[in-house]
Coordinates of C-alpha atoms in Angstrom, one line a residue:
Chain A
X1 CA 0.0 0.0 0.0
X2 CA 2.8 2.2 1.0
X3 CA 4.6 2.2 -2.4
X4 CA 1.4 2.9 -4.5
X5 CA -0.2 5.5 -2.1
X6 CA 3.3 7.4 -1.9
X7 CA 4.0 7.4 -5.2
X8 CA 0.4 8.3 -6.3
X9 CA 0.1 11.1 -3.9
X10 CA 3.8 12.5 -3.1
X11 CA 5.2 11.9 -6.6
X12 CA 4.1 15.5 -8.0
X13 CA 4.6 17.3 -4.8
X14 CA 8.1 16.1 -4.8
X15 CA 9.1 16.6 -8.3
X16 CA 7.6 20.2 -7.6
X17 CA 10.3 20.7 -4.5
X18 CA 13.0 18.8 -6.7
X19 CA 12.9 21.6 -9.5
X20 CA 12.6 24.2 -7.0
X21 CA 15.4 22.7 -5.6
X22 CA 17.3 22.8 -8.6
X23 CA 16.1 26.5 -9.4
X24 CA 18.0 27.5 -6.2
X25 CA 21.0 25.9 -7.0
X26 CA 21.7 27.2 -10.2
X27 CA 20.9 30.8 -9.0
X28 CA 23.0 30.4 -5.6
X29 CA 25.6 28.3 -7.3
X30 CA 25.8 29.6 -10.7
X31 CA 29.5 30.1 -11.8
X32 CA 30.7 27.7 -8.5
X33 CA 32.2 24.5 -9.7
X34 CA 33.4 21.2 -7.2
X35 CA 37.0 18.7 -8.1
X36 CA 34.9 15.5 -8.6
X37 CA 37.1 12.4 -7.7
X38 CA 37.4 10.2 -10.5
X39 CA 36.1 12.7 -13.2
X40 CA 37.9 14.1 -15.7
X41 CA 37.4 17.7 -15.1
X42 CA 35.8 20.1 -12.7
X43 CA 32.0 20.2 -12.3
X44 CA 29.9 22.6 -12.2
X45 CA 26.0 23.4 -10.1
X46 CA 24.6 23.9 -13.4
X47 CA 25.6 20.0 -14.8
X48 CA 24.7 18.3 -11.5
X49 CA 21.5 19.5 -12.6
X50 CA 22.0 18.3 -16.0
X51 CA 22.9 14.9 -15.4
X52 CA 20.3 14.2 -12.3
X53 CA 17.3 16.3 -13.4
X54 CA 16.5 13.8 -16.1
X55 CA 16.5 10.3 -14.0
X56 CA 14.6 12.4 -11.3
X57 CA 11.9 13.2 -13.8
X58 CA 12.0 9.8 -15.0
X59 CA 10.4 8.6 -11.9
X60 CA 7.6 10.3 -12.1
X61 CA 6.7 7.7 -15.7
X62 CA 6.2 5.4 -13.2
X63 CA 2.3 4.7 -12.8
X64 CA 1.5 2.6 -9.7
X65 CA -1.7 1.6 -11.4
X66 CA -1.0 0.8 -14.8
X67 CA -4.2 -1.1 -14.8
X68 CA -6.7 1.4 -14.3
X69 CA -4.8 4.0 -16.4
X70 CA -5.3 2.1 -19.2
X71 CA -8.6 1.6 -18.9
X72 CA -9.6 5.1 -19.2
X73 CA -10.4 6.6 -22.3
X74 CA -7.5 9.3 -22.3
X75 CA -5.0 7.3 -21.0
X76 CA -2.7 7.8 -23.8
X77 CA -3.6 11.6 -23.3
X78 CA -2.9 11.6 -19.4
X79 CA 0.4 9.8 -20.0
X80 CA 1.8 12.8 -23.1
X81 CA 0.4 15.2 -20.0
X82 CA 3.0 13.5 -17.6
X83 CA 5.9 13.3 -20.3
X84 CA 5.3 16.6 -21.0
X85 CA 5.7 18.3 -17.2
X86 CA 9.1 16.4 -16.6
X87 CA 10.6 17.7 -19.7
X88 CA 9.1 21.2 -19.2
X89 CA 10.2 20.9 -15.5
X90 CA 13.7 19.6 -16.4
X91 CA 14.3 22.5 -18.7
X92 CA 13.2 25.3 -16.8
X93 CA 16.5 25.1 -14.4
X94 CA 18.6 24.8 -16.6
X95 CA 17.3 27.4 -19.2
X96 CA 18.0 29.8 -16.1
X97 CA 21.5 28.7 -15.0
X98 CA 22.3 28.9 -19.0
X99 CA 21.3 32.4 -19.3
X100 CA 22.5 33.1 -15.9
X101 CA 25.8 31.8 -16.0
X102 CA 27.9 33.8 -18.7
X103 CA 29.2 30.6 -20.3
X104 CA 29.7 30.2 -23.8
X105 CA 27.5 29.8 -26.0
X106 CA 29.2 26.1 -27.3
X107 CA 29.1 25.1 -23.6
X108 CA 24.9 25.8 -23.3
X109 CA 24.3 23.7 -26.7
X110 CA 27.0 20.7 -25.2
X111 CA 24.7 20.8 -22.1
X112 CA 21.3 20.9 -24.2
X113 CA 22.1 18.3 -26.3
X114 CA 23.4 15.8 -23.1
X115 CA 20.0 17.3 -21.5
X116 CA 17.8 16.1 -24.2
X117 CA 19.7 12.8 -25.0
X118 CA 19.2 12.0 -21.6
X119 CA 15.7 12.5 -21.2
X120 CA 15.3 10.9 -24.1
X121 CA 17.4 7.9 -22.7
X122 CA 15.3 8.0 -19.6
X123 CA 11.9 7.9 -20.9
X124 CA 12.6 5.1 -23.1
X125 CA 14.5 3.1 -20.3
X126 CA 11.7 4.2 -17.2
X127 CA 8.8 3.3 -19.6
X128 CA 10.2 -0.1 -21.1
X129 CA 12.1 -1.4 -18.0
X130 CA 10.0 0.6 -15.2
X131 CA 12.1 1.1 -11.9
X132 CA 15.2 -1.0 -13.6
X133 CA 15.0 1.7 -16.0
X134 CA 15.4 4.2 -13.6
X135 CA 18.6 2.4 -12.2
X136 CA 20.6 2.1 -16.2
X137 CA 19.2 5.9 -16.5
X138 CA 21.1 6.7 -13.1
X139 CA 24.1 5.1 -14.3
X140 CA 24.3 6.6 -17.2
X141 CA 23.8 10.0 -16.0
X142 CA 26.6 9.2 -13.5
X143 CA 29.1 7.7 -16.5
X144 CA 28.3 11.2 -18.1
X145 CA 29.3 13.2 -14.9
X146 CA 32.7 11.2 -14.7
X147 CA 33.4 11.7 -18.5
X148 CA 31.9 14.4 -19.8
X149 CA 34.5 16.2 -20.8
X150 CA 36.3 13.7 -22.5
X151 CA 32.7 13.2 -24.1
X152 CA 32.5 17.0 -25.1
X153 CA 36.5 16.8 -26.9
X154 CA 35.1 13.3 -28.7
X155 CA 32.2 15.5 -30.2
X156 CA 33.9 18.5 -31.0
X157 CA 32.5 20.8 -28.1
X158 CA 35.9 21.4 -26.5
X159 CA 40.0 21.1 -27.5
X160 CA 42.0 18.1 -25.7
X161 CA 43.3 21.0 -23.3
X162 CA 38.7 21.2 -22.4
X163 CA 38.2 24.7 -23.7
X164 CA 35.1 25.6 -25.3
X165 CA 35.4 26.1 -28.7
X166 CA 34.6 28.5 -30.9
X167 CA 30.3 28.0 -32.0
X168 CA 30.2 26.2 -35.6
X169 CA 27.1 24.7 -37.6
X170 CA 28.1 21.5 -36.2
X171 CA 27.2 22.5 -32.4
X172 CA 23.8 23.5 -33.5
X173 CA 23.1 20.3 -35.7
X174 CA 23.9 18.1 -32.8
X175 CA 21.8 20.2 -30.1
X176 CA 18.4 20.3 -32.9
X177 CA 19.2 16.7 -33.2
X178 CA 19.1 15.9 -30.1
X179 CA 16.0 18.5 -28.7
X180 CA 14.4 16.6 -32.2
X181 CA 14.6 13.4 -30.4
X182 CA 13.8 14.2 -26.6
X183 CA 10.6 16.1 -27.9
X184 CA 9.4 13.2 -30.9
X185 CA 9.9 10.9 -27.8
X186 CA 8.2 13.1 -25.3
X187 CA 5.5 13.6 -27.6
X188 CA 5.3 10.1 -28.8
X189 CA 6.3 7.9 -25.4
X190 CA 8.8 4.7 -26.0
X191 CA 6.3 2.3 -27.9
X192 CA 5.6 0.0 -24.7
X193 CA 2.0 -1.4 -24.3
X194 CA 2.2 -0.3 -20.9
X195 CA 2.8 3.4 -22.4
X196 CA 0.6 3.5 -25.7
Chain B
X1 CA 20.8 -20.5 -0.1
X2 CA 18.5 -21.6 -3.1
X3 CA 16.9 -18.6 -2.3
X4 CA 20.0 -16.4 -3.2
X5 CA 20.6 -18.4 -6.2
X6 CA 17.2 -17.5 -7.8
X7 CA 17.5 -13.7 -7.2
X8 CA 20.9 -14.6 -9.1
X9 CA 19.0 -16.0 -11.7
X10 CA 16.4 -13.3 -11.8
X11 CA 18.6 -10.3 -11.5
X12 CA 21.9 -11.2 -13.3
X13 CA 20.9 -9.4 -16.7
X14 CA 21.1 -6.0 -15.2
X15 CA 23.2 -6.5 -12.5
X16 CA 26.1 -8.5 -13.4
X17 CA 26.3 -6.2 -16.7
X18 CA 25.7 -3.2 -14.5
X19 CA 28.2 -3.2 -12.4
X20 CA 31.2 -4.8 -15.0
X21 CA 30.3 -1.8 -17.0
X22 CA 31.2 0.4 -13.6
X23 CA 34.2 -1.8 -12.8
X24 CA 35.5 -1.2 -16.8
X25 CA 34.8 2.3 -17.0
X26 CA 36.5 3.5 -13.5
X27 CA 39.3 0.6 -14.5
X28 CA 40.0 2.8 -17.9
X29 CA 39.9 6.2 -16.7
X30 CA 42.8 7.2 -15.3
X31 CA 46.8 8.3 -16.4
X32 CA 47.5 6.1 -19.7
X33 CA 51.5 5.4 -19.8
X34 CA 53.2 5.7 -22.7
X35 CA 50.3 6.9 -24.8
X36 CA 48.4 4.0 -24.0
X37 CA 45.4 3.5 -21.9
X38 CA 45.2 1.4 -18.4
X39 CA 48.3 3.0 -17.2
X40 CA 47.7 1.0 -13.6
X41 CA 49.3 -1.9 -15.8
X42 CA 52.8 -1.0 -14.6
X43 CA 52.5 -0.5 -10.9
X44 CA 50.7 -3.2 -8.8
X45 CA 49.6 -1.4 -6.1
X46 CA 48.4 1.6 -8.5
X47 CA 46.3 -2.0 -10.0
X48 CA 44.9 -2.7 -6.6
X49 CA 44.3 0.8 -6.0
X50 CA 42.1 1.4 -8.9
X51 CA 40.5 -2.4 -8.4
X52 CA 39.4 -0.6 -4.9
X53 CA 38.4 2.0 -6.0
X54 CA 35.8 1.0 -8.7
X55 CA 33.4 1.3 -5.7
X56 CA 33.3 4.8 -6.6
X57 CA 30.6 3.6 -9.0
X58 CA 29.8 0.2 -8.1
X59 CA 28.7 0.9 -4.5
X60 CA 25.9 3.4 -5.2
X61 CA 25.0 1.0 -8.0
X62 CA 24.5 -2.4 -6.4
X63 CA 22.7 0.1 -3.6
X64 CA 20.5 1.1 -5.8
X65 CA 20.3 -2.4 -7.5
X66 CA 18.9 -3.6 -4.3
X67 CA 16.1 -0.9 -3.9
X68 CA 14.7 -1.5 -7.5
X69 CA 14.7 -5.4 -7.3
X70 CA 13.1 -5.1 -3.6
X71 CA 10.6 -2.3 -5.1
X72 CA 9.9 -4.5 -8.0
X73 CA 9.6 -8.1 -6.3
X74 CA 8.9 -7.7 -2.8
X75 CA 7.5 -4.4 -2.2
X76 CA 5.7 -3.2 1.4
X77 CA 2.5 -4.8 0.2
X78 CA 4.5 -8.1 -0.2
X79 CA 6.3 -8.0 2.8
X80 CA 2.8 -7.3 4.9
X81 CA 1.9 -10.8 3.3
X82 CA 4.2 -13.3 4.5
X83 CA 3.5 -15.7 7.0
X84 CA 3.7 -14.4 10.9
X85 CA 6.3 -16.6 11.0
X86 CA 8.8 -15.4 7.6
X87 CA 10.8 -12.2 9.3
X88 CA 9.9 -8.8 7.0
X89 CA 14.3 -9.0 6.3
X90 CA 14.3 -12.2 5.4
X91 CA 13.7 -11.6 1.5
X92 CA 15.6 -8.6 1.2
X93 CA 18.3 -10.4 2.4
X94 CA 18.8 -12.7 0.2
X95 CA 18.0 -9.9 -2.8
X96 CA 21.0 -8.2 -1.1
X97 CA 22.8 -11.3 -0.7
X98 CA 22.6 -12.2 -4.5
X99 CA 23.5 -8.2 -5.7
X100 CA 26.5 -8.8 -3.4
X101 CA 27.6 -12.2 -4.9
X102 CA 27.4 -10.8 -8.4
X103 CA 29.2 -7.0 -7.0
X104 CA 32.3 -9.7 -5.7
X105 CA 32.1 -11.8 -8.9
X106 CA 32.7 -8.9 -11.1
X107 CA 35.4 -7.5 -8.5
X108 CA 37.2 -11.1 -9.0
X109 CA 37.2 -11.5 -12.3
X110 CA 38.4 -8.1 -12.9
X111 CA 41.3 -8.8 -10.3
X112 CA 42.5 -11.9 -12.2
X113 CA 42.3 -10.0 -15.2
X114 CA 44.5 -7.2 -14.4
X115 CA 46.6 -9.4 -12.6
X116 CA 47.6 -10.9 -15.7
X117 CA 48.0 -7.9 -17.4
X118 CA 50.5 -6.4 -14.7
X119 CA 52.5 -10.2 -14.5
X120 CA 52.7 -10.0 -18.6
X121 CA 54.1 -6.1 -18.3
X122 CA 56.2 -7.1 -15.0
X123 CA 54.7 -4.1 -13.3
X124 CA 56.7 -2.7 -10.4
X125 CA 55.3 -4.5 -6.7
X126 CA 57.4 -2.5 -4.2
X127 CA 53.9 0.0 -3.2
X128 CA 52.0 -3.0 -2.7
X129 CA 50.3 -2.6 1.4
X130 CA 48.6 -6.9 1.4
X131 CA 46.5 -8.0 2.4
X132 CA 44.0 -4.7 3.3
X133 CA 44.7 -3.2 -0.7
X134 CA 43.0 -6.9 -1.4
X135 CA 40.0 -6.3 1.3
X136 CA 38.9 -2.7 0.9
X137 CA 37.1 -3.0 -2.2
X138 CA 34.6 -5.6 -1.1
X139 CA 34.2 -4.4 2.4
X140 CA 33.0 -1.2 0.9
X141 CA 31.4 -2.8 -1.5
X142 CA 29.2 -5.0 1.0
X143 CA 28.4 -1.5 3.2
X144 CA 27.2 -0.1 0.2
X145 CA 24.6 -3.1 -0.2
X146 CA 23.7 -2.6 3.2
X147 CA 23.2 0.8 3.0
X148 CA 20.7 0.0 -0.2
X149 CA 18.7 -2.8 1.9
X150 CA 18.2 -0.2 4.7
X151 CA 16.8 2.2 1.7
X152 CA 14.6 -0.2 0.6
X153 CA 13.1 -1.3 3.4
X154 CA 12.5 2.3 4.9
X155 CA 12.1 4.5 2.7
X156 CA 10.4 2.0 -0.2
X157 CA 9.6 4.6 -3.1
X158 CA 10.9 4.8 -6.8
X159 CA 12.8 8.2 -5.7
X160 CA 15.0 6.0 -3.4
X161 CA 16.3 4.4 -6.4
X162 CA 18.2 7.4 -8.1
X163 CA 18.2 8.5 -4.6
X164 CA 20.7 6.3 -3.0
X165 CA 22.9 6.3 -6.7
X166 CA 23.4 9.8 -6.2
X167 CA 23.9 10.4 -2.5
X168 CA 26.2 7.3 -2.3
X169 CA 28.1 8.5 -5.0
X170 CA 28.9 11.8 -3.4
X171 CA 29.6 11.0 -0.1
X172 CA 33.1 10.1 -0.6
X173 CA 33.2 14.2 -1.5
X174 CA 33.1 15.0 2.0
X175 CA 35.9 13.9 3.6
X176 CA 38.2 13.3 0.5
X177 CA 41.0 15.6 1.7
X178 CA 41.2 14.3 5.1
X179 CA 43.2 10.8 6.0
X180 CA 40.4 9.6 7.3
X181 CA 38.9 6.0 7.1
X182 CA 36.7 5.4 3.9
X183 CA 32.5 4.4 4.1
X184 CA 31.2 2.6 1.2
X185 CA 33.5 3.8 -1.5
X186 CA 37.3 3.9 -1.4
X187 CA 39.7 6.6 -3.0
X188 CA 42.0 5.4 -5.8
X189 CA 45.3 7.1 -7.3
X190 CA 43.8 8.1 -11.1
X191 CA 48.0 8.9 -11.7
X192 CA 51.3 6.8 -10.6
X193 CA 52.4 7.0 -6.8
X194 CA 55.7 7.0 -7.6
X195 CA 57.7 5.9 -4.3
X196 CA 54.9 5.7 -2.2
X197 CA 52.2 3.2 -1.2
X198 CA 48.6 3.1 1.2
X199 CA 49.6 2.8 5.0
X200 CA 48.4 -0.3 6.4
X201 CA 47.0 1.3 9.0
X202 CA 44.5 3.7 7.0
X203 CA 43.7 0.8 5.0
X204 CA 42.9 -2.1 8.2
X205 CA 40.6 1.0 9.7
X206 CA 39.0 1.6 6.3
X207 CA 38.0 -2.1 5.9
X208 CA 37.1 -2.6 9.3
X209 CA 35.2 0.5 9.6
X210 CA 32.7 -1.1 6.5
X211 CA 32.5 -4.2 8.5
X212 CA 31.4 -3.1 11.5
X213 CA 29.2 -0.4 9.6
X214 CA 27.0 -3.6 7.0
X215 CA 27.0 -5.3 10.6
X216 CA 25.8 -2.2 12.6
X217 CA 23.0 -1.1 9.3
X218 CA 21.6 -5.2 9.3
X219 CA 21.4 -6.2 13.1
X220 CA 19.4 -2.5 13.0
X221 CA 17.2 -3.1 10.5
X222 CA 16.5 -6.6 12.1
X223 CA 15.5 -4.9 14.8
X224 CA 13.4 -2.3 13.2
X225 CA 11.5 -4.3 10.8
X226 CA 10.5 -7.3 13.3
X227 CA 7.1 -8.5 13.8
X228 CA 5.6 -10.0 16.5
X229 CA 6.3 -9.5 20.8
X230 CA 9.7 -11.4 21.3
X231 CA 12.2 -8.5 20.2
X232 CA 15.4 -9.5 18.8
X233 CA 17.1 -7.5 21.5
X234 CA 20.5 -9.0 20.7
X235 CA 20.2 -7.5 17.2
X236 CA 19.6 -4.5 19.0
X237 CA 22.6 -5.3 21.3
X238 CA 25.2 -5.9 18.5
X239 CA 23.9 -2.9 16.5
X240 CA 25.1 -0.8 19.5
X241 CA 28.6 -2.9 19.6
X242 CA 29.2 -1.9 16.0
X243 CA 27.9 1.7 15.9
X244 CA 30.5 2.1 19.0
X245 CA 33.5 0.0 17.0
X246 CA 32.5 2.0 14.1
X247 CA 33.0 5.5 16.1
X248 CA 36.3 3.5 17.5
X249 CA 37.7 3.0 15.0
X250 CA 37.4 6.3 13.4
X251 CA 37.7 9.2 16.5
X252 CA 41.7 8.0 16.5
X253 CA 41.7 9.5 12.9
X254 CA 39.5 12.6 13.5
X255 CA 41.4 13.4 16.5
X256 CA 44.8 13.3 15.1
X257 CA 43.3 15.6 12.0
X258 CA 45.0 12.8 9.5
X259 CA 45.7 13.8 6.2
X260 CA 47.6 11.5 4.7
X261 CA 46.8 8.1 3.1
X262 CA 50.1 7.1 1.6
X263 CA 53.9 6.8 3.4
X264 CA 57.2 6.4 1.3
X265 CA 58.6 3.2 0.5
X266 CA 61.2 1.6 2.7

């Protein structure tokens, strides 16, 4: 009862205090960055929020009573609805803490298109797999937050020495790409009889 | 014992792959040598230090590994249902019990593997500290299981999964300048240690300290979760013993406002 009550009634108040959460974070820790151990590179606020804000959402995919969801006539309707708030409310953060921040512009379009590849990883994996979803999503938003950097020089974001780069059409074709893909999947869910 | 070896059975798809991709990944990034990757390859104890130190990852994952599989198979409502007679631990137990067979699997085949690798490039064994560099990997790695079992038996909701990733994953932030003994995931030189290697003594406190901690978390949560009028006051009992080892062990460190974690050879 617990597990189904909690996550029917808490799950939206939660996710509300998780983006607030985040909102406060970027604005109090804008331009401060931490030495993670065992990363390859410094991190900043602003990608904890990246890499977490995703997997976070993801939980809220999650319907205790698949069931009697899809009995109902709007089901498919009433899932888009909840797709649709975790990606709005994972972007709203970070769309402040990129304007916010003063970075470059190449570093807000290497962030946007990990964002979006990574809600787009965590709706497929949370709708197909459920709560073993939400543990391969955790792991790999953590495998980005270790190598990102290295991840960003592989791409073309950043030079071997991790400087942003100067912006080219290449940046942009990989962050449409990717904001193609999180919003077709948000719109569209992951293709799972639980979800359609 | 059958028990364990169906959760093995049931689990070992995402969990065996899981945590060898966590093992690989931490085991490739660090210093190559020469322009090639895997640079541990020419120190042993910079091997064993990096082996150890894959808990960085695969702690919070098997933690977390244990909260989904409980949440999945044998949530509250399951629990409520066993027999008067079945203790509320019992099956997450042996959940954790299986996660932690396949977390030491993966260590030990990982640790024949790249002790090949260092025999075949004669890699240099003067910084090697045995046998704790071969005992505080899976020590931490069993606290971290108990950490998850705890999780998912109090706090049972889908949140606790990315939950106890995350917060397990940081907590080695906190006290990663100071000397002091290592919970649930173990630091690791990511460059060569030229001329120096772990000081037994930080290391036997570091594994000890997880021991007493997985002992201290399970006899608790025996306690906590029991059913019925005869309390399990011993559980209770060694709780206490641990909690206090666990503080034992640690004060000396606090105290003496350690920094370091590595002496010179010789």
């Amino acid at each position: 009862m617990r597990v189904s009550t909690s996550a029917r009634l808490w799950r939206w108040p939660v996710f509300v205090l998780v983006v607030v959460v985040a909102v406060v974070c970027v604005l109090v820790f804008r331009n401060d960055s931490m030495y993670l151990p065992g990363a390859d590179g410094r991190r900043y606020a602003r990608q904890f929020v990246v890499a977490w804000m995703p997997v976070l959402g993801a939980v809220l995919l999650i319907d205790p009573t698949p069931e009697i969801t899809a009995t109902l006539p709007r089901a498919r309707r009433v899932y888009l609805v909840l797709r649709a708030v975790m990606t709005a409310g994972i972007l709203v953060p970070l769309v402040l803490a990129w304007s916010l921040s003063g970075q470059p512009v190449v570093k807000a379009l290497y962030e946007g298109s990990i964002v979006c590849a990574l809600i787009t990883c965590s709706i497929i994996a949370v709708s197909l797999w459920q709560a073993s979803g939400v543990l391969m999503a955790s792991l790999v938003s953590v495998l980005w937050l270790l190598a990102g950097d290295t991840l960003a020089t592989v791409l073309g974001f950043a030079d071997i020495t991790g400087q942003a780069m100067q912006v080219s059409a290449l940046h942009w074709v990989f962050a449409l790409v990717s904001l193609g893909l999180a919003a077709a999947i948000t719109l569209r869910g992951a293709g799972s009889t639980r979800w359609q | 014992m059958s028990a364990v070896f169906m959760w093995i059975k049931a689990s070992w798809k995402l969990v065996l792959s899981a945590l060898a991709i966590a093992q690989l990944m931490v085991m490739y990034n660090v210093q190559p040598v020469d322009g090639i990757p895997f640079g541990w390859r020419v120190d042993w104890s910079w091997m064993l230090s990096v082996w150890g130190g894959a808990t960085l990852l695969m702690s919070p994952l098997a933690a977390a590994a244990v909260v989904a599989l409980v949440l999945l198979n044998v949530n509250p409502e399951v629990q409520q249902g066993l027999p008067a007679n079945v203790p509320r631990w019992k099956p997450v137990a042996h959940i954790s019990a299986a996660v932690a067979v396949q977390g030491l699997a993966v260590q030990l085949i990982a640790l024949g593997i790249c002790s090949l690798v260092c025999w075949l490039c004669q890699a240099d064994p003067r910084g090697l500290t045995l046998p704790w560099q071969l005992l505080t990997g899976p020590v931490a790695l069993i606290a971290g299981i108990a950490v998850g079992s705890a999780v998912a038996m109090l706090i049972p909701t889908y949140w606790s999964i990315p939950g106890v990733l995350f917060a397990l994953f940081l907590a080695h932030r906190i006290f990663f300048w100071h000397g002091w003994p290592e919970l649930f995931t173990t630091e690791m030189a990511t460059g060569m240690v030229t001329g120096g290697r772990p000081i037994p003594g930080f290391l036997a406190a570091t594994t000890w300290l997880n021991v007493v901690t997985a002992v201290a978390i399970w006899s608790g949560l025996i306690f906590v979760t029991h059913r019925g009028r005869h309390r399990p006051w011993l559980a209770l009992l060694i709780c206490l013993v641990c909690i206090g080892g666990a503080l034992g062990i640690y004060l000396p460190f606090v105290l003496a406002d350690a920094w370091d974690t590595y002496e010179p050879i010789g």
